[in-house]
C-alpha positions as MATLAB code, in Angstrom:
seq = 'XXXXXXXXXXXXXXXXXXXXXXXXXXXXXXXXXXXXXXXXXXXXXXXXXXXXXXXXXXXXXXXXXXXXXXXXXXXXXXXXXXXXXXXXXXXXXXXXXXXXXXXXXXXXXXXXXXXXXXXXXXXXXXXXXXXXXXXXXXXXXXXXXXXXXXXXXXXXXXXXXXXXXXXXXXXXXXXXXXXXXXXXXXXXXXXXXXXXXXXXXXXXXXXXXXXXXXXXXXXXXXXXXXXXXXXXXXXXXXXXXXXXXXXXXXXXXXXXXXXXXXXXXXXXXXXXXXXXXXXXXXXXXXXXXXXXXXXXXXXXXXXXXXXXXXXXXXXXXXXXXXXXXXXXXXXXXXXXXXXXXXXXXXXXXXXXXXXXXXXXXXXXXXXXXXXXXXXXXXXXXXXXXXXXXXXXXXXXXXXXXXXXXX';
ca = [
      66.514  -35.065    1.589;
      63.345  -35.498    0.393;
      61.228  -31.648   -0.571;
      57.879  -31.087    0.938;
      55.109  -30.854   -2.356;
      53.673  -27.175   -1.462;
      52.457  -26.802   -4.706;
      48.269  -26.070   -4.253;
      46.359  -28.747   -5.747;
      44.845  -26.954   -8.748;
      41.215  -27.394   -9.076;
      39.763  -29.507  -11.684;
      37.690  -27.941  -15.005;
      35.988  -29.031  -17.390;
      32.986  -31.499  -17.666;
      34.820  -32.894  -14.681;
      35.535  -30.564  -12.258;
      31.494  -28.982  -13.227;
      30.099  -32.593  -11.638;
      32.491  -32.644   -8.845;
      30.807  -28.872   -7.848;
      26.883  -29.357   -9.123;
      26.893  -33.041   -7.597;
      25.705  -32.198   -4.162;
      22.601  -30.322   -5.693;
      21.875  -32.101   -8.706;
      21.675  -35.098   -5.948;
      19.061  -33.255   -3.640;
      17.381  -32.381   -6.501;
      17.009  -35.798   -7.650;
      15.737  -36.653   -4.077;
      12.992  -34.023   -3.896;
      11.431  -35.529   -7.470;
      11.846  -38.660   -6.498;
      10.646  -37.631   -2.865;
       7.125  -35.658   -5.281;
       6.930  -38.812   -8.066;
       5.957  -41.154   -5.036;
       3.883  -38.931   -3.148;
       1.880  -38.450   -5.923;
       1.730  -42.247   -7.321;
       0.321  -42.384   -3.241;
      -2.341  -39.895   -3.257;
      -3.493  -40.693   -6.425;
      -3.444  -43.826   -6.383;
      -5.240  -43.662   -2.652;
      -7.515  -40.673   -3.913;
      -8.156  -41.852   -6.870;
     -11.595  -39.846   -8.115;
     -11.709  -37.572   -4.776;
     -15.064  -36.418   -3.793;
     -15.936  -37.261   -8.580;
     -19.663  -38.151   -8.414;
     -18.931  -40.738  -11.004;
     -16.431  -42.642   -8.308;
     -17.312  -45.207   -5.929;
     -13.695  -45.618   -5.158;
     -14.008  -44.706   -1.166;
     -13.044  -41.795   -1.647;
     -15.189  -40.881   -4.089;
     -19.238  -39.698   -4.049;
     -20.443  -42.101   -6.339;
     -23.298  -43.048   -3.383;
     -24.433  -39.813   -3.135;
     -25.402  -38.971   -6.741;
     -26.507  -41.747   -7.490;
     -29.152  -41.555   -4.192;
     -30.164  -38.074   -5.558;
     -30.452  -39.106   -8.001;
     -33.185  -41.608   -7.540;
     -34.956  -38.976   -6.126;
     -35.126  -37.052   -9.424;
     -32.109  -34.904   -9.072;
     -30.016  -34.016  -11.693;
     -26.253  -34.466  -11.207;
     -24.144  -32.920  -13.871;
     -20.712  -32.663  -13.130;
     -18.874  -29.558  -14.697;
     -14.762  -28.734  -14.889;
     -14.793  -24.884  -15.834;
     -16.425  -21.585  -13.605;
     -17.319  -20.511  -16.932;
     -19.703  -23.632  -17.152;
     -20.598  -23.563  -13.330;
     -21.806  -19.922  -13.412;
     -24.302  -20.516  -16.523;
     -25.613  -23.939  -15.408;
     -26.496  -22.127  -12.059;
     -29.439  -20.725  -12.055;
     -32.869  -20.751   -9.128;
     -33.926  -23.879  -10.229;
     -30.165  -25.309   -9.174;
     -28.018  -25.943   -6.510;
     -23.889  -25.067   -7.666;
     -21.445  -27.113   -5.349;
     -17.559  -26.015   -5.425;
     -15.425  -29.118   -4.460;
     -12.046  -27.287   -3.708;
     -12.634  -23.218   -3.407;
      -9.404  -22.600   -2.692;
      -8.388  -23.807   -6.100;
     -10.008  -21.366   -7.564;
      -8.099  -18.274   -9.046;
      -9.519  -14.557   -8.635;
     -10.887  -14.642  -12.469;
     -12.840  -18.084  -11.536;
     -13.950  -16.715   -7.779;
     -15.244  -13.618   -9.593;
     -17.206  -15.317  -11.973;
     -18.377  -17.656   -8.992;
     -19.155  -14.737   -6.385;
     -21.534  -13.496   -9.332;
     -23.995  -16.949  -10.115;
     -24.046  -16.818   -6.847;
     -25.594  -13.167   -6.229;
     -27.370  -13.567   -9.555;
     -29.118  -16.404   -9.529;
     -31.542  -16.841   -6.841;
     -29.577  -20.663   -6.156;
     -28.299  -22.036   -3.465;
     -24.605  -22.487   -3.525;
     -22.225  -25.193   -1.286;
     -18.795  -23.978   -0.495;
     -16.925  -27.511    0.585;
     -14.162  -26.738    3.394;
     -13.148  -23.290    1.781;
     -10.478  -21.498    3.679;
      -8.898  -18.125    3.933;
      -7.256  -18.277   -0.122;
     -11.352  -18.150   -1.060;
     -13.532  -16.678    1.488;
     -12.829  -13.058    0.832;
     -14.085  -13.427   -2.350;
     -16.959  -16.348   -1.944;
     -17.974  -15.381    1.583;
     -16.935  -11.681    2.505;
     -17.865  -11.497    5.664;
     -16.701  -14.184    6.857;
     -13.657  -15.726    8.244;
     -11.394  -18.803    9.865;
     -11.605  -19.661   13.006;
      -9.400  -23.074   12.820;
     -10.168  -26.809   12.805;
     -12.837  -28.961   14.400;
     -10.917  -31.656   15.862;
     -14.475  -33.612   16.303;
     -15.438  -35.810   13.984;
     -19.091  -35.754   14.890;
     -20.974  -33.299   16.642;
     -24.949  -32.142   17.258;
     -26.685  -29.787   14.702;
     -27.662  -27.654   17.482;
     -29.456  -24.695   15.188;
     -33.383  -24.899   14.384;
     -32.153  -25.416   10.322;
     -34.466  -28.120    9.260;
     -31.726  -30.188    7.144;
     -29.780  -30.323   10.209;
     -32.992  -31.276   12.603;
     -34.199  -34.144   10.583;
     -29.789  -35.357   10.386;
     -28.993  -35.565   13.550;
     -25.457  -36.012   14.130;
     -23.557  -35.596   11.624;
     -19.296  -35.419   10.434;
     -18.942  -32.198    9.708;
     -16.162  -32.055   11.922;
     -13.169  -34.225   12.124;
      -9.883  -31.716   11.279;
     -12.744  -29.563    9.202;
     -12.950  -25.885    9.228;
     -14.701  -23.638   11.415;
     -16.212  -20.383   10.556;
     -17.469  -17.137   11.749;
     -19.511  -14.442   10.186;
     -20.920  -11.199   10.448;
     -23.812  -11.722    8.864;
     -26.592  -11.581   11.552;
     -28.972  -13.337    9.267;
     -26.899  -16.674    9.057;
     -27.888  -19.604   10.358;
     -24.940  -21.232   12.436;
     -25.100  -24.844   12.920;
     -22.797  -27.915   14.496;
     -20.756  -26.048   16.693;
     -17.207  -27.195   17.465;
     -15.578  -25.005   20.174;
     -18.216  -21.760   20.239;
     -17.730  -21.941   16.463;
     -19.796  -23.191   13.439;
     -19.218  -26.331   11.357;
     -22.172  -25.530    8.998;
     -22.944  -21.778    7.949;
     -26.227  -20.680    5.608;
     -25.573  -17.822    4.621;
     -28.913  -15.751    2.909;
     -27.953  -14.127   -0.469;
     -29.100  -10.427   -1.960;
     -31.056  -12.078   -4.345;
     -34.346  -13.899   -3.536;
     -34.585  -17.639   -2.426;
     -31.195  -17.869   -2.662;
     -28.464  -18.707   -0.147;
     -25.092  -20.739    0.347;
     -23.846  -23.135    2.913;
     -20.141  -23.113    3.750;
     -19.716  -27.003    5.333;
     -16.306  -27.403    7.164;
     -15.613  -30.815    5.860;
     -15.999  -32.555    3.156;
     -16.837  -36.033    4.797;
     -20.220  -36.376    4.577;
     -20.604  -36.391    0.794;
     -17.299  -39.708    0.679;
     -18.917  -43.533   -0.346;
     -16.121  -44.704    2.566;
     -18.665  -42.145    5.615;
     -22.137  -41.567    4.040;
     -23.584  -44.292    5.642;
     -22.325  -44.005    9.435;
     -24.878  -40.935   11.576;
     -27.046  -38.699    9.858;
     -24.400  -38.179    7.130;
     -26.642  -39.349    4.156;
     -29.566  -37.613    5.434;
     -27.535  -34.022    6.056;
     -25.837  -34.883    2.524;
     -29.016  -35.545    0.076;
     -31.270  -32.455    2.200;
     -28.783  -29.679    1.276;
     -27.460  -31.186   -1.998;
     -31.200  -32.135   -3.153;
     -33.311  -29.036   -2.017;
     -33.752  -28.028   -5.727;
     -33.901  -30.192   -9.285;
     -30.538  -29.653  -10.556;
     -27.117  -30.153   -9.008;
     -24.358  -28.836  -10.867;
     -21.144  -30.584  -10.116;
     -17.882  -28.384   -9.488;
     -14.594  -29.569   -9.480;
     -11.650  -27.277  -10.451;
      -9.735  -28.702  -13.384;
      -6.068  -27.796  -14.710;
      -7.732  -26.766  -18.302;
     -10.001  -24.446  -16.538;
      -8.723  -21.319  -17.190;
      -9.786  -17.097  -16.168;
     -13.295  -16.414  -17.996;
     -12.604  -12.735  -17.987;
      -9.618  -13.609  -20.679;
     -10.171  -12.526  -24.553;
     -11.491  -15.242  -26.220;
      -8.717  -14.287  -29.139;
      -5.906  -14.034  -26.681;
      -3.924  -17.634  -27.740;
      -0.276  -16.623  -26.666;
       0.580  -17.061  -23.540;
       3.477  -17.765  -21.553;
       4.295  -20.926  -19.059;
       3.314  -19.187  -16.119;
       0.249  -17.762  -17.297;
      -0.624  -22.197  -17.908;
      -0.559  -23.095  -14.683;
      -3.341  -22.128  -13.094;
      -3.484  -19.963   -9.773;
      -3.386  -22.240   -7.394;
      -0.569  -24.830   -7.994;
       1.284  -21.625   -7.958;
       1.419  -21.916   -3.788;
       2.651  -26.157   -4.364;
       5.479  -24.362   -6.750;
       6.353  -22.222   -4.382;
       7.420  -24.891   -1.622;
       9.523  -26.712   -4.136;
      11.556  -24.234   -5.301;
      11.898  -23.241   -1.699;
      12.897  -26.334   -0.158;
      15.230  -27.504   -3.672;
      16.799  -23.605   -2.608;
      17.306  -25.031    0.884;
      18.911  -28.202   -0.209;
      21.144  -26.502   -2.325;
      21.589  -24.072    0.631;
      22.591  -27.327    2.719;
      24.926  -28.797    0.583;
      27.432  -25.603   -0.439;
      30.682  -26.547    0.324;
      31.542  -22.726    1.559;
      29.777  -19.659    1.301;
      32.799  -17.180    0.532;
      36.331  -17.199   -0.109;
      38.946  -19.118    1.389;
      40.641  -17.387    3.981;
      44.455  -17.973    5.464;
      44.322  -19.400    9.417;
      47.428  -18.908   11.651;
      48.693  -21.755   12.991;
      48.574  -22.384   16.914;
      52.661  -23.348   16.616;
      55.091  -22.772   14.358;
      56.471  -26.201   12.113;
      60.166  -26.383   10.895;
      60.033  -27.192    6.670;
      62.166  -29.573    8.044;
      60.003  -31.578   10.395;
      57.097  -31.386    7.684;
      59.778  -33.057    5.532;
      60.448  -36.217    8.152;
      56.914  -36.666    8.584;
      56.423  -37.118    5.003;
      58.707  -38.808    4.055;
      57.991  -40.790    7.040;
      54.283  -41.436    6.101;
      55.911  -42.414    2.883;
      57.512  -44.547    3.735;
      55.577  -46.732    6.030;
      52.780  -46.501    2.789;
      55.610  -48.436    1.122;
      55.012  -44.865   -1.751;
      58.420  -45.239   -3.570;
      56.037  -43.434   -6.771;
      54.804  -40.645   -5.055;
      58.524  -39.752   -2.933;
      60.319  -40.187   -6.473;
      57.597  -38.071   -8.487;
      57.891  -35.521   -5.786;
      61.813  -35.464   -5.614;
      61.934  -35.299   -9.136;
      59.399  -32.807   -9.893;
      61.242  -30.658   -7.235;
      64.055  -31.115   -8.391;
      63.340  -29.819  -12.339;
      61.810  -26.926  -11.006;
      64.403  -25.779   -9.081;
      67.466  -26.335  -12.334;
      64.573  -24.500  -14.995;
      64.930  -21.941  -12.657;
      68.846  -22.168  -12.817;
      69.122  -22.642  -16.470;
      66.314  -20.485  -17.596;
      63.721  -22.933  -19.081;
      59.884  -20.997  -18.157;
      57.991  -22.978  -15.581;
      55.591  -23.579  -17.973;
      58.154  -25.796  -19.532;
      60.342  -27.527  -16.697;
      58.292  -30.613  -16.790;
      59.399  -30.793  -20.248;
      62.009  -33.114  -20.860;
      62.464  -31.284  -24.459;
      63.131  -28.333  -22.924;
      64.891  -29.462  -20.074;
      67.831  -32.002  -20.710;
      69.209  -29.526  -23.047;
      69.842  -26.717  -21.294;
      71.049  -28.536  -17.958;
      73.487  -30.572  -20.499;
      75.119  -27.387  -21.409;
      75.984  -26.451  -18.593;
      78.522  -29.454  -18.401;
      81.155  -30.933  -21.169;
      79.431  -33.994  -20.928;
      77.267  -33.884  -23.781;
      73.981  -35.130  -22.437;
      75.312  -37.637  -19.293;
      75.710  -35.989  -15.534;
      78.322  -34.294  -14.098;
      79.734  -37.549  -13.148;
      80.028  -39.184  -16.644;
      77.463  -41.844  -16.046;
      74.229  -40.537  -15.434;
      72.066  -39.914  -17.434;
      70.477  -37.204  -17.558;
      66.799  -38.036  -19.226;
      66.537  -41.140  -16.874;
      67.663  -39.743  -13.542;
      65.047  -36.900  -14.190;
      62.322  -38.351  -15.644;
      63.132  -42.338  -14.824;
      60.741  -45.015  -13.609;
      59.792  -45.815   -9.702;
      63.182  -46.870   -7.921;
      62.688  -51.045   -7.264;
      63.874  -50.535   -3.534;
      64.801  -48.357   -0.838;
      67.885  -48.081   -1.464;
      67.657  -47.054   -5.088;
      65.269  -43.753   -3.855;
      68.145  -43.190   -1.254;
      70.716  -43.036   -4.473;
      68.332  -41.109   -6.667;
      67.394  -39.079   -3.845;
      71.770  -38.259   -3.155;
      71.622  -37.946   -7.252;
      69.418  -35.486   -8.053;
      70.636  -33.223   -4.924;
      74.411  -33.969   -6.909;
      73.074  -32.684   -9.684;
      71.690  -29.843   -8.627;
      74.410  -28.856   -6.314;
      77.054  -28.935  -10.078;
      74.496  -26.846  -12.254;
      74.061  -24.494   -9.508;
      78.386  -24.436   -9.911;
      78.957  -24.506  -13.396;
];
């Protein structure tokens, strides 16, 4: 009779088991990293030198910079908040290309320049992160869906330029400053705001969209006229492009020991947080189980004999004589080990089991009929056919009966 292999399969240990448990998470992380690299490569190819006055790329701003130079405006590119604040003055226009990427220290430096320089500061598409520090009392009121808008304000630069691309998904603003000039409204809220500063002659310009400065759109509508008048009102233009090397201006000059997190600009923390969140969700999605195993009650009771017969039929259908013989011998060895006093851990060791079983018979190393070799019977090769498998089962059964009655 075939005995069912009721032993639970032990989990794999070592490097193979660790890889089996972690491969799902590893694959998910590899997909995320590959996607991030691909997106970065695509974006870098399409937006090379974005808003850079030295770039002739469609998304660069070299065209407006060259036009300003022809009109006698000096264009200077800086990459740190300290350089930008030091260069600001009554005869300079300070252009901040990405205000939301600035950290607390950078925003304080720019705000100080706004209050004390007496010049003009132009903030390109500032959002909720930068507005509270750079333009107190001003709030974002959603996005402007229309691309080109009419000025609808008395500002000379806007009235002269006429219709311009200050919308196109850019920000709309609202302000508590009563002396502010609101231009290019979209659904009741302006996309361009001019806020006077405390210093006489100074002002701050909030431009909801950077479209009018891009090479690809400068020649459309009144974009060129509006850009030249907003950036060319002073003889000097300081073009501030935040970079990865931009550090906190308030940090002590002598403090050189910084942690890895301190070296990451504040504006990039959100991107890292999103990446870690995506990785955690992927790991949770690929988790095999969230708790310990539980035993379920079967809807019907299956007798052991029926389970044995079912497994035997499966073995026969698959012609799996090797697996059937292995199961038969393993089950017999475990039961014999318990009968002859061999520890369970050594039940499958021929050097321990065969001598203990042979000691039960007066036939030396042979079985009870005097013809069977116990080593071959308990640890032999796969039977050649079904008849040999049936004979093996009979011999194993007979051996176990003899041991029990000896």
